[in-house]
Every structure is written in C-alpha cells, then in structure tokens.
XYZ file of C-alpha atoms in Angstrom:
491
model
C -52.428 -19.023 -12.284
C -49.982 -17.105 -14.440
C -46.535 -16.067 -13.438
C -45.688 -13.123 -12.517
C -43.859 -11.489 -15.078
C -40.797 -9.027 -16.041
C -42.727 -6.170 -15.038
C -43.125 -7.493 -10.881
C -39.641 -9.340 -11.022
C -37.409 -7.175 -12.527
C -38.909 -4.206 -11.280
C -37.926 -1.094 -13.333
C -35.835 -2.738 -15.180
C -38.609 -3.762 -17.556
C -37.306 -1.375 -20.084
C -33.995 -2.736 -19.732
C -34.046 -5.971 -20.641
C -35.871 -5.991 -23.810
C -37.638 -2.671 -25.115
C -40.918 -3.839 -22.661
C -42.363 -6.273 -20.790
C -44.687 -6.675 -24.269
C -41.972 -8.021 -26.323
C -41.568 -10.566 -23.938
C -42.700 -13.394 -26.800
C -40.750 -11.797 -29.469
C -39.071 -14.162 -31.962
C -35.199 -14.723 -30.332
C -33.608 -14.546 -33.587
C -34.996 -11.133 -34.060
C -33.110 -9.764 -30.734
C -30.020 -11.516 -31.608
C -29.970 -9.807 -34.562
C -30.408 -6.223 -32.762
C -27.184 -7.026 -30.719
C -24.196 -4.564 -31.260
C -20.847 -5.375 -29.304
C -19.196 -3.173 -27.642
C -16.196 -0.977 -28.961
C -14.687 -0.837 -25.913
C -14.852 -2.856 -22.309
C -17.706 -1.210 -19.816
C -16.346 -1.275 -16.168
C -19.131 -0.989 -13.241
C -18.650 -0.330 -9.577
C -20.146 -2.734 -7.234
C -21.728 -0.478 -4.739
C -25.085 -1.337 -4.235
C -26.145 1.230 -6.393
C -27.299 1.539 -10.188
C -26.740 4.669 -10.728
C -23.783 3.967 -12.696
C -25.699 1.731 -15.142
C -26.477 2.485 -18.753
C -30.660 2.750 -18.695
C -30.665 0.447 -21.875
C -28.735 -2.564 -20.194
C -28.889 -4.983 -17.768
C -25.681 -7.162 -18.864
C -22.713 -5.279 -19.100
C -18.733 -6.412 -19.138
C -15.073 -5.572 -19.223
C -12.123 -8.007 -19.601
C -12.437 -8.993 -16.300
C -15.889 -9.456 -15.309
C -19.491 -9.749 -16.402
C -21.845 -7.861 -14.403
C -25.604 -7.953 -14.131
C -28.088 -6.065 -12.342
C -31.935 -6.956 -11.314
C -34.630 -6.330 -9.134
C -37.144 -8.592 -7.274
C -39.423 -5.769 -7.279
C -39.689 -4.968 -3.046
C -37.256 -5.065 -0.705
C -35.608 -8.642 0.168
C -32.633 -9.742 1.722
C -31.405 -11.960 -1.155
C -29.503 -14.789 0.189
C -32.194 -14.772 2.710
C -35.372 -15.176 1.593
C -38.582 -17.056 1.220
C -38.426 -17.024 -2.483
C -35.306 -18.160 -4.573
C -33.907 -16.135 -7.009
C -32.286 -17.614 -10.116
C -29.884 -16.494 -12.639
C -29.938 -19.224 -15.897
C -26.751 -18.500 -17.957
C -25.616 -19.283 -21.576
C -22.879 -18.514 -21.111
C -21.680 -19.061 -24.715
C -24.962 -18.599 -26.407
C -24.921 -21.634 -27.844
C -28.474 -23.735 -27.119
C -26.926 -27.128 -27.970
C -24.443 -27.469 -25.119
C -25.993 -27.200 -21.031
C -29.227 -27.600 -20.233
C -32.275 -26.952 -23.037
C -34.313 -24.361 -21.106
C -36.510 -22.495 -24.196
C -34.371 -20.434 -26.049
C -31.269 -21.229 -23.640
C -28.806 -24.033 -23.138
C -27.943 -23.091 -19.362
C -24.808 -23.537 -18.545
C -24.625 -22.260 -15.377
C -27.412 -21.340 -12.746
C -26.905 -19.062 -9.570
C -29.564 -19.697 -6.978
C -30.304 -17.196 -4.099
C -31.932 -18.101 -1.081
C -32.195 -22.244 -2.870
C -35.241 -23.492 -0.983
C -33.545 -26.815 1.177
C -34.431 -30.497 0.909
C -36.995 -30.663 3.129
C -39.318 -27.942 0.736
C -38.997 -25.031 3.181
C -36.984 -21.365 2.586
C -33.325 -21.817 3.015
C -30.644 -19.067 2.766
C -27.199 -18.572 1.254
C -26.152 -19.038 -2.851
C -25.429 -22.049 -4.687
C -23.549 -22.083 -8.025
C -24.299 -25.132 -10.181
C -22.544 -25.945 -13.572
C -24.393 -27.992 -16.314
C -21.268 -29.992 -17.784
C -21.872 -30.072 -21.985
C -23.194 -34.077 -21.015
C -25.866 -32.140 -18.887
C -24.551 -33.594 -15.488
C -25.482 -30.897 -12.419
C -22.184 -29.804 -10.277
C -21.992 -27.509 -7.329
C -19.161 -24.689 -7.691
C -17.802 -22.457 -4.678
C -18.266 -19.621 -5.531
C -14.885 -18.524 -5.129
C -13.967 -20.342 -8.392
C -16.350 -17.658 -10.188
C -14.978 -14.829 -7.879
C -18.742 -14.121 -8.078
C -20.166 -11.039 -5.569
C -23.430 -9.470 -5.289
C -24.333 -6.042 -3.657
C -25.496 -5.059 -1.214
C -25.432 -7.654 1.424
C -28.286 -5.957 3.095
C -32.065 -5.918 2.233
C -32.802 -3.855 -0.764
C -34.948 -3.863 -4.396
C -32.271 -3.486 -6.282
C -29.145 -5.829 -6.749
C -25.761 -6.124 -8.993
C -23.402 -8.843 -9.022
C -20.416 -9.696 -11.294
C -19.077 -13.087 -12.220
C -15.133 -13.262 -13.458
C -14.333 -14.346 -17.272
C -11.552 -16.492 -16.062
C -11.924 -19.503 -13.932
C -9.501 -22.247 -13.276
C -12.056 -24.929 -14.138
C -11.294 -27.282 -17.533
C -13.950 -28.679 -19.893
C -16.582 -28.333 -17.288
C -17.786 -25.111 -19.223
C -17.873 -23.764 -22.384
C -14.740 -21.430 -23.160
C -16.863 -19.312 -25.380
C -18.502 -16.521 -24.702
C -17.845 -15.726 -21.302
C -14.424 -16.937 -21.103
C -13.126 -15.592 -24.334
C -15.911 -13.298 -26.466
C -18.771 -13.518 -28.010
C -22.637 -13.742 -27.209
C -24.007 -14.649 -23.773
C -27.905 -14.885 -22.798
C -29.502 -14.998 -19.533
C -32.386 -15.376 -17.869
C -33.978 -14.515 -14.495
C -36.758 -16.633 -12.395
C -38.237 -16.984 -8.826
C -39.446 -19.726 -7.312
C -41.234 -20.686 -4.242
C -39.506 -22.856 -1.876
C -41.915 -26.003 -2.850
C -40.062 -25.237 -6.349
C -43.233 -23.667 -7.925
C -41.718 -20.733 -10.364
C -43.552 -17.457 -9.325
C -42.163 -15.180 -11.579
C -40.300 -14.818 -14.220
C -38.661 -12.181 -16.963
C -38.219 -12.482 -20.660
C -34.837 -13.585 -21.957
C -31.530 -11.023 -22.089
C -28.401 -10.951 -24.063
C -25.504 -9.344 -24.751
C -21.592 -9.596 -26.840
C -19.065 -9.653 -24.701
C -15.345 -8.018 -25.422
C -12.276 -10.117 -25.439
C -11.928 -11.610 -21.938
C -8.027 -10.928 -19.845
C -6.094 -14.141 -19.510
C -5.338 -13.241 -16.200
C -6.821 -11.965 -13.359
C -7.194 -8.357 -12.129
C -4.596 -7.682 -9.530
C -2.449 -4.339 -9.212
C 1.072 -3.456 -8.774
C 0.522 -0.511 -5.621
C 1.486 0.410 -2.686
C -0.756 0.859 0.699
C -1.078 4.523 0.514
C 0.934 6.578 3.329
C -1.120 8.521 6.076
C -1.551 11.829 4.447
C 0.349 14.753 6.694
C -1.816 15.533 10.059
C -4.142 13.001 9.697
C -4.829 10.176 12.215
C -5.319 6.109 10.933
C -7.931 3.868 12.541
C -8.001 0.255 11.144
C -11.068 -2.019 11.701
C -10.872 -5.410 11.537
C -13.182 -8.391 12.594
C -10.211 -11.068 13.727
C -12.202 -14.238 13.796
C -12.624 -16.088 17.428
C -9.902 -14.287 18.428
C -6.878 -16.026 15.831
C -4.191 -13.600 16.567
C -3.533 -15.321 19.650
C -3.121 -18.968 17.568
C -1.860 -17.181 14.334
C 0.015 -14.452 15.129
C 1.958 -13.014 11.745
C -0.482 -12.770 9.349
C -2.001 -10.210 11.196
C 1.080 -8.932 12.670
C 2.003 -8.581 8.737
C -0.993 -7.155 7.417
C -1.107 -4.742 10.908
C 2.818 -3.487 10.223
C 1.873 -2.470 6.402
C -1.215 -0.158 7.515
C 0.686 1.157 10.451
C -2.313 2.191 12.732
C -2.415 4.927 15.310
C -5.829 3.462 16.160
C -6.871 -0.366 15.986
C -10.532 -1.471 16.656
C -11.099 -5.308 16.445
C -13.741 -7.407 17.047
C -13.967 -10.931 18.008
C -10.656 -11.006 20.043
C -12.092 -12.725 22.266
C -11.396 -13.491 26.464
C -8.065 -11.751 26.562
C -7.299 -8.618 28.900
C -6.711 -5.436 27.903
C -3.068 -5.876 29.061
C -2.206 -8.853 27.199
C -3.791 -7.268 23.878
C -1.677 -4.631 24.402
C 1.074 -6.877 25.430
C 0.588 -8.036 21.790
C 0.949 -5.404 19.647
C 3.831 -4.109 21.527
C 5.501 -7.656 20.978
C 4.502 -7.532 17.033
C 4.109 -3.738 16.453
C 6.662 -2.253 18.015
C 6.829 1.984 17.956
C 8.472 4.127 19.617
C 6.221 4.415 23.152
C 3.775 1.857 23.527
C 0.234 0.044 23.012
C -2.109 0.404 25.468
C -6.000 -0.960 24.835
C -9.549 -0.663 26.411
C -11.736 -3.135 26.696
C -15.033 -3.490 28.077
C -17.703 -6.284 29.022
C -18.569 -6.199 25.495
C -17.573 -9.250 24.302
C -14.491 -9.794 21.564
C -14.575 -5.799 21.121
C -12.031 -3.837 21.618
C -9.888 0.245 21.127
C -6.242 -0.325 21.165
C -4.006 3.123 20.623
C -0.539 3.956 20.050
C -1.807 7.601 21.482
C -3.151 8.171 25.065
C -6.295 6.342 25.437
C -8.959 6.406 28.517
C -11.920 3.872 28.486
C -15.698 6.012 28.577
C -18.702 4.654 29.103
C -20.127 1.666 31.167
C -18.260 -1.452 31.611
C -21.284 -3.075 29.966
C -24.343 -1.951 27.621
C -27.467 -3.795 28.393
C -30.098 -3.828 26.236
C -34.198 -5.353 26.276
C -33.785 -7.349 23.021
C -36.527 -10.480 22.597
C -37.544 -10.760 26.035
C -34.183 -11.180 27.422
C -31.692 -8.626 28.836
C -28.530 -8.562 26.870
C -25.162 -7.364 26.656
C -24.328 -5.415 23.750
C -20.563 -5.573 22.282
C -19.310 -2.061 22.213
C -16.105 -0.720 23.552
C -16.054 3.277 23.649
C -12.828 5.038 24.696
C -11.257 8.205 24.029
C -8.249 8.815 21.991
C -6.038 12.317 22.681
C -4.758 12.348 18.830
C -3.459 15.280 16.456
C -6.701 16.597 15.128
C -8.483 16.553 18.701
C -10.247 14.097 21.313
C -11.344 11.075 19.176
C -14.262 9.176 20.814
C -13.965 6.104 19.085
C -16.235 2.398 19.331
C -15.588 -0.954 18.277
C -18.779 -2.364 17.865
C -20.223 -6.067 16.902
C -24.007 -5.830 15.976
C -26.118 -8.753 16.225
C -25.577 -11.779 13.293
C -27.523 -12.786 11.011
C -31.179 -12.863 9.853
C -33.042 -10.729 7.208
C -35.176 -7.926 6.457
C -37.476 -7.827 9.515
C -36.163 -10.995 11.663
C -36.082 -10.921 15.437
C -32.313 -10.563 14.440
C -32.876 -7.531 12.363
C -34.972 -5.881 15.702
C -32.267 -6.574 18.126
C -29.708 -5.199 15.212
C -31.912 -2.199 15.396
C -32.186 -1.574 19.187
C -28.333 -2.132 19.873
C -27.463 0.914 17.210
C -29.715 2.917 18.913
C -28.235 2.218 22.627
C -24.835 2.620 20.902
C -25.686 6.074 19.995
C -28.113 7.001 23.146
C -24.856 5.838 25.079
C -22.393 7.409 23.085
C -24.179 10.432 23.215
C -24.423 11.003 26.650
C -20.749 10.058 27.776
C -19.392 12.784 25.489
C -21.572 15.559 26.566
C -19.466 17.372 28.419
C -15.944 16.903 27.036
C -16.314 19.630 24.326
C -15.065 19.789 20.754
C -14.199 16.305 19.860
C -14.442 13.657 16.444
C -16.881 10.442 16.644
C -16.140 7.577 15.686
C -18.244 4.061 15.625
C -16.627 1.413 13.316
C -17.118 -2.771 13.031
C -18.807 -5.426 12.264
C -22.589 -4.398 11.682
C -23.607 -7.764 10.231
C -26.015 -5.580 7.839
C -27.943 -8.774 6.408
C -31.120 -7.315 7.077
C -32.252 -3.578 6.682
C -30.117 -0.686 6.889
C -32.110 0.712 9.692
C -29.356 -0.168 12.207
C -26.917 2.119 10.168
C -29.423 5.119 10.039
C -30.423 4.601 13.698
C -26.775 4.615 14.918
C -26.404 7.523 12.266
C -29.039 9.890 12.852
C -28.189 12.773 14.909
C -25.002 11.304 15.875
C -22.638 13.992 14.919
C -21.424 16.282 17.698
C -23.123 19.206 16.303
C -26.621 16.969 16.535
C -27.021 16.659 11.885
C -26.648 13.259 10.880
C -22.743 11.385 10.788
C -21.505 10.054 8.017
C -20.964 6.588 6.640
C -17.704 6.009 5.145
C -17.608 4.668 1.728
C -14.298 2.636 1.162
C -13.557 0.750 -1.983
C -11.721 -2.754 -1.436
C -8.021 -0.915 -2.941
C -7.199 -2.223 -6.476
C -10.796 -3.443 -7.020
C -14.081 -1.545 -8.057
C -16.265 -3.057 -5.339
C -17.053 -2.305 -1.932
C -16.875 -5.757 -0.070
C -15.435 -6.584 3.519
C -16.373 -10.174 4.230
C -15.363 -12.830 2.332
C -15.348 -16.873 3.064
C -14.151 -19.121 -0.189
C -16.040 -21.744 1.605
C -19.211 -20.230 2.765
C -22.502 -20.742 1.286
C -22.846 -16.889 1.260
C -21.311 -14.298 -1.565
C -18.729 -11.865 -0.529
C -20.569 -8.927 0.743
C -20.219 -5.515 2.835
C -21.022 -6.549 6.393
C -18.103 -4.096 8.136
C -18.371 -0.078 8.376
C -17.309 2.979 9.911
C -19.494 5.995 10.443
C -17.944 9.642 11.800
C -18.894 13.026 12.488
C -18.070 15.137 9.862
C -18.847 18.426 11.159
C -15.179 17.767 13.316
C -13.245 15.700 11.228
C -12.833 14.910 7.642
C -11.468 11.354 5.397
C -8.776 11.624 4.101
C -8.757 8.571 2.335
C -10.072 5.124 2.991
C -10.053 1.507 1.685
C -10.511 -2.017 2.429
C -7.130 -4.111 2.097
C -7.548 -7.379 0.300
C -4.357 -8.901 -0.126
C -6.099 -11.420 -3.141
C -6.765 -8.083 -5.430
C -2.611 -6.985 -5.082
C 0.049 -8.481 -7.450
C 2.492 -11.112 -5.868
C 5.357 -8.504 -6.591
C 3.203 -5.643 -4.796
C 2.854 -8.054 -1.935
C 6.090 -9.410 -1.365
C 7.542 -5.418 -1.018
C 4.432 -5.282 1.681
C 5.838 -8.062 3.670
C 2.961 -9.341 3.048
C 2.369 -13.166 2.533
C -0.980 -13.914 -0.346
C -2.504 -15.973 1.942
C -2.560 -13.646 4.987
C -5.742 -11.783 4.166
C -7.049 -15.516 4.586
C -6.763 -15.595 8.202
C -9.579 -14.020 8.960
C -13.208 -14.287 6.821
C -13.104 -9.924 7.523
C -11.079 -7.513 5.477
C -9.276 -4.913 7.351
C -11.214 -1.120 6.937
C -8.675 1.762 7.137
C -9.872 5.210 7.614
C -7.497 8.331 7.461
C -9.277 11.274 9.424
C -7.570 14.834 9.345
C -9.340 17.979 11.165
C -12.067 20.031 8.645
C-alpha cells in the first residue's frame, strides 16, 4: 500500500513546501540550490492561526526562534491522537552528522501523540536528540522552549523551537543555533509504528541566531482610567495556602479589582478573603463567593453578592455531576459585572467522552447564567478560567453563542502572553505536553469593552524588569497556569 503523501498530510500546504506535491522526487541538490536567505529576520505570532504566514513557506525564523507550520489534513487534537505526528530536523543541514534518514541527517525529532510501548495510541510530545555518535536522548521540552498552537483540535498547526539552548555538544551549533541551512521533514505513523503518510522534504537559511534569549525590559501596564481589572488564574491544588508570596507577589503587581481562581481548593469564602486581605491589603477589604463548585471561586475588592445556585448539576456520562462554576455579581465603575470562575472538564480529545461533558457544562454555564441575570437590567458578562480546550472548541462557542446581554454572540478575549508573540497560558517544564492555551475569558461586548489584556509570564520579563515588579523569576513557577488579566471599561 503506498503512503499517503504531501497532498493528505500537509493539507494545503502542498504548495508550500516544495512548488507541488509532483516535485516530491526532485533531485535535493536542485532545491538547495533555489534557496535564498533572508535579508532580514521574519517574526510570526503563535496564535493558532496562519494567516500571518507567507503562502510560499512553511519554515520561517527570526533571531529567536524557528517556526514551522503543517497540517494533518482533518481535524486532530495533536498531542492526542491515534496517529503520531513527526517532525525530522537537520538542523544544520549537514547529512553526515545525526541520523541518515534519505536526504537528512536528523538531528532532532519531535513526536506528537508517540504511540507507547505496549503498540497502542499514546498522547503528549517527546523531543529526542540524535547526538553526532547517533545515540537517541529524550529532551524536555523546556530546554527547546518549544510550543505548538492551538492546544485544541484543529487542521492546522504552528509551533516554534528557540535557536538557543543550554545544551553542549549534544547538537550541532550550526544552522539552527547560529545560521545557515536547516531541512526538515514531516511523517505520520500508526501507533504499531507503520508510517502512513508522509511529505516531501523542506528547507530553508536561517538569519544569524541572538545569543541570548528574548526577554523585555517593561512594566505591567497600569489600569487605563475608568476601567475595571479581573485577573484569572488557575492556582494549582490550592498552593496559595502552602506557598503564599509568589502569588501574593505576582497578585500585588497586577493589582486586581476582581480575582477569579480556580483550583483553590476546600477553603471558605471567609478565609480566602481572609487571605488577600492579609497579603493584598487596600484600603476597604476582600470579600469572596464561593459556591459548591469545587476549587472555583469570585473574590472582589468592590461589593460582591453570590447569584446563582449553590451547585450546577449536570447529566454528563450517565452520572449526575457537579459542575465548577462560581457566578456572583460585582457593583464596579462601568456597571453590574456578572462575573464566573469556571473549571471545564480535563482532558481528552476531539470527540472523547471528555470532550461531551466539556460540551454540556458550557452550555449549563450559559443556560444558568442566563437565567439568573434576567431581571437585573443593564449589566457586563463575564465567564473566565480554565476551559481545558484539548478537544474541540465547541465548548467555547456553546458557552459563547448568544451569551451577550443583548442575545448576539460574546466575545472571546484574545490576550498575548506580554513581551512574547504567542498566546499560551499553561505551561509545565516537566510535562509530557507543550505549552499551550488551555485558560480564557469571554465577555459581552455589547456592555463593556477591553481595554487591554495579557497573560503575565514572569520567564518572558528581564531580571531587571522583574526585580522593580517585586517580582521573584521563579514565581510564575508556582503554579503550571499563567495569570489572564483583562481591563474592561464601559462602550
């Protein structure tokens, strides 16, 4: 049987690779020979979307990162999936050093969804080096700073590797550490290791590489004049109460009028507030609504009234659960705020009894939502957390559609991590999974309006930026989420 080729795995982007899926036998010399390098570094946006790509390229860099786009030709969810996906670098496009694969000497391979021991699908990412002896050696990925977008199921998918690592003589320094050629090429396989598919070979010159990494000397912006500040942030099994001060740190820099959190876990709404009036003290005081939603919660610095049922229950897999939402209204500057903290299902992929129950909870959210605020007039929604989009993005639109309080569709924010061209919120240096966008905040827009709106990542700000902050490197660490911060001012 023959494999599938560019034209199924790659999608659309069989005109990007090479000039057609025809040329896909064409002598390699020839191609090289067709290569121009760039004049000047080409800086993409990680944001799950390609419209910002040149049409003629699917390998692109700056000083900072290389970043490559492809397409399994239907909709998966790529670190979870039946299939692997694999990305075979040269990464100094040099086929005497790594691991002879036809025209390449890999160097380094990045496997989505790598089928486990056993022969069936597994999920995640695994980064492998091929030394210059040809000896196989599993990376973290965090020594790649290596991301892929979106987290959630889609046909289309760009990720970026950095051109500085702090590895020695375990890969070239060519190429993609300094300048020069690189070459690529992408494969699937089927979990009994079987390649299914596979697309002809790509290259590209790279521009000089930075000898340091990208970090910037700013500031966390101010809140803009009559605009209210609502920080999400997913606190992992509840550390606050083990670790105060990182978040106490990273908490006093954003100053919040609004804080939603999830996974602060088994703690009363009067000792939350108990502890950001012990670490965050303002002038009045913190008060906080909680709910039978587990780990969710709305704490204010303005007046604040739980709505809603004490718990949301929900028919999800034959079994009556609880979802975790806490609604409550917020009195604020630009109007009544009705405002949820909300922690979707985990895990899963595209279609998995996970992704259904993901599905059905957004929908209660909204029914619920909906219904509560009926009668209490002009007033902003609000619904940000952890949405644990792995699968579709159904959960989004259901939660979405005809949610804003004049019945169109709300909006979904779209925050950049600050100092960084990516939108990421989740990110574990440990974790067999990429960085990815898993956190998000959706409003009405018909009342209010964004201001601004970022993610705070203390690892993209310099150390000088960081110590004016108060703010400790490390402290972004203490929690595998990234803090959201939304600015809302009335339209």
């Amino acid at each position: 049987m023959r494999l599938r080729t560019l034209c199924c795995l790659i999608g659309l982007v069989s005109v990007v690779l090479t000039p057609g899926c025809s040329n896909a036998g064409q002598d390699s010399s020839k191609k090289r020979n067709a290569l121009t390098p760039y004049t000047q570094p080409m800086t993409m946006v990680l944001d799950s979307s390609i419209d910002d790509w040149p049409m003629d390229r699917v390998a692109v860099a700056d000083e900072y990162y290389l970043y490559l786009r492809f397409s399994p030709g239907q909709a998966i969810s790529l670190q979870s999936n039946n299939e692997s996906v694999v990305v075979a670098l040269d990464i100094d496009g040099n086929m005497s050093t790594g691991l002879p694969a036809g025209e390449l000497g890999v160097d380094l391979e990045i496997t989505f969804s790598p089928a486990r021991d056993d022969g069936t699908p597994g999920n995640g990412t695994v980064i492998t080096a091929i030394s210059p002896d040809g000896e196989r050696i599993t990376l973290a990925p965090a020594l790649l700073d290596i991301s892929v977008s979106p987290s959630h199921a889609s046909d289309w998918f760009e990720m970026r590797i950095a051109r500085r690592t702090t590895l020695k003589n375990l890969l070239p320094n060519e190429g993609l550490f300094s300048s020069g050629r690189i070459a690529g090429r992408l494969s699937m396989f089927a979990a009994s290791g079987k390649r299914v598919a596979e697309a002809p070979l790509f290259e590209t010159v790279l521009p000089p590489a930075s000898p340091n990494p990208k970090r910037i000397r700013a500031s966390i912006p101010t809140k803009p004049l009559g605009t209210v500040r609502i920080v999400s942030h997913n606190v992992l099994n509840g550390s606050p109460l083990q670790k105060p001060e990182p978040f106490a740190r990273l908490l006093r820099a954003l100053d919040p009028d609004i804080v939603v959190v999830q996974e602060w876990y088994d703690t009363p709404a009067e000792e939350m507030a108990s502890w950001f009036n012990e670490h965050l003290a303002i002038n009045g005081r913190w008060r906080a609504v909680t709910s039978e939603g587990r780990g969710v919660a709305v704490i204010s610095r303005l007046d604040i009234a739980p709505i809603g049922p004490s718990a949301l229950l929900v028919e999800a897999r034959g079994k009556e659960r609880t979802v975790r939402v806490t609604p409550a209204l917020v009195e604020s500057p630009i109007g009544p705020i009705a405002i949820s903290s909300i922690h979707l299902k985990c895990c899963g992929s595209i279609g998995s009894p996970e992704d259904e129950q993901r599905v059905i909870e957004a929908s209660a959210i909204a029914n619920m939502i909906n219904e509560q605020t009926r009668d209490i007039g002009p007033h902003v929604r609000v619904v940000m957390g952890d949405f644990n989009l792995v699968g579709g993005k159904e959960p989004l639109y259901a939660l979405a559609r005809g949610f804003d309080v004049d019945g169109s569709n709300a909006t979904v924010a779209e925050p950049f991590v600050m100092g960084d061209n990516a939108m990421y919120t989740w990110t574990e240096p440990t974790s067999r999974f990429l960085p990815g966008r898993l956190d998000y905040a959706v409003y009405s827009d018909s009342s209010a309006v964004v201001a601004r709106s970022f993610v705070f990542d203390p690892a993209r700000i310099s150390l000088e930026s960081l110590q004016s902050l108060n703010i400790e490197e490390i402290d972004g660490m203490a929690s595998d989420h990234r803090p959201i911060v939304l600015d809302l001012r009335a339209p």
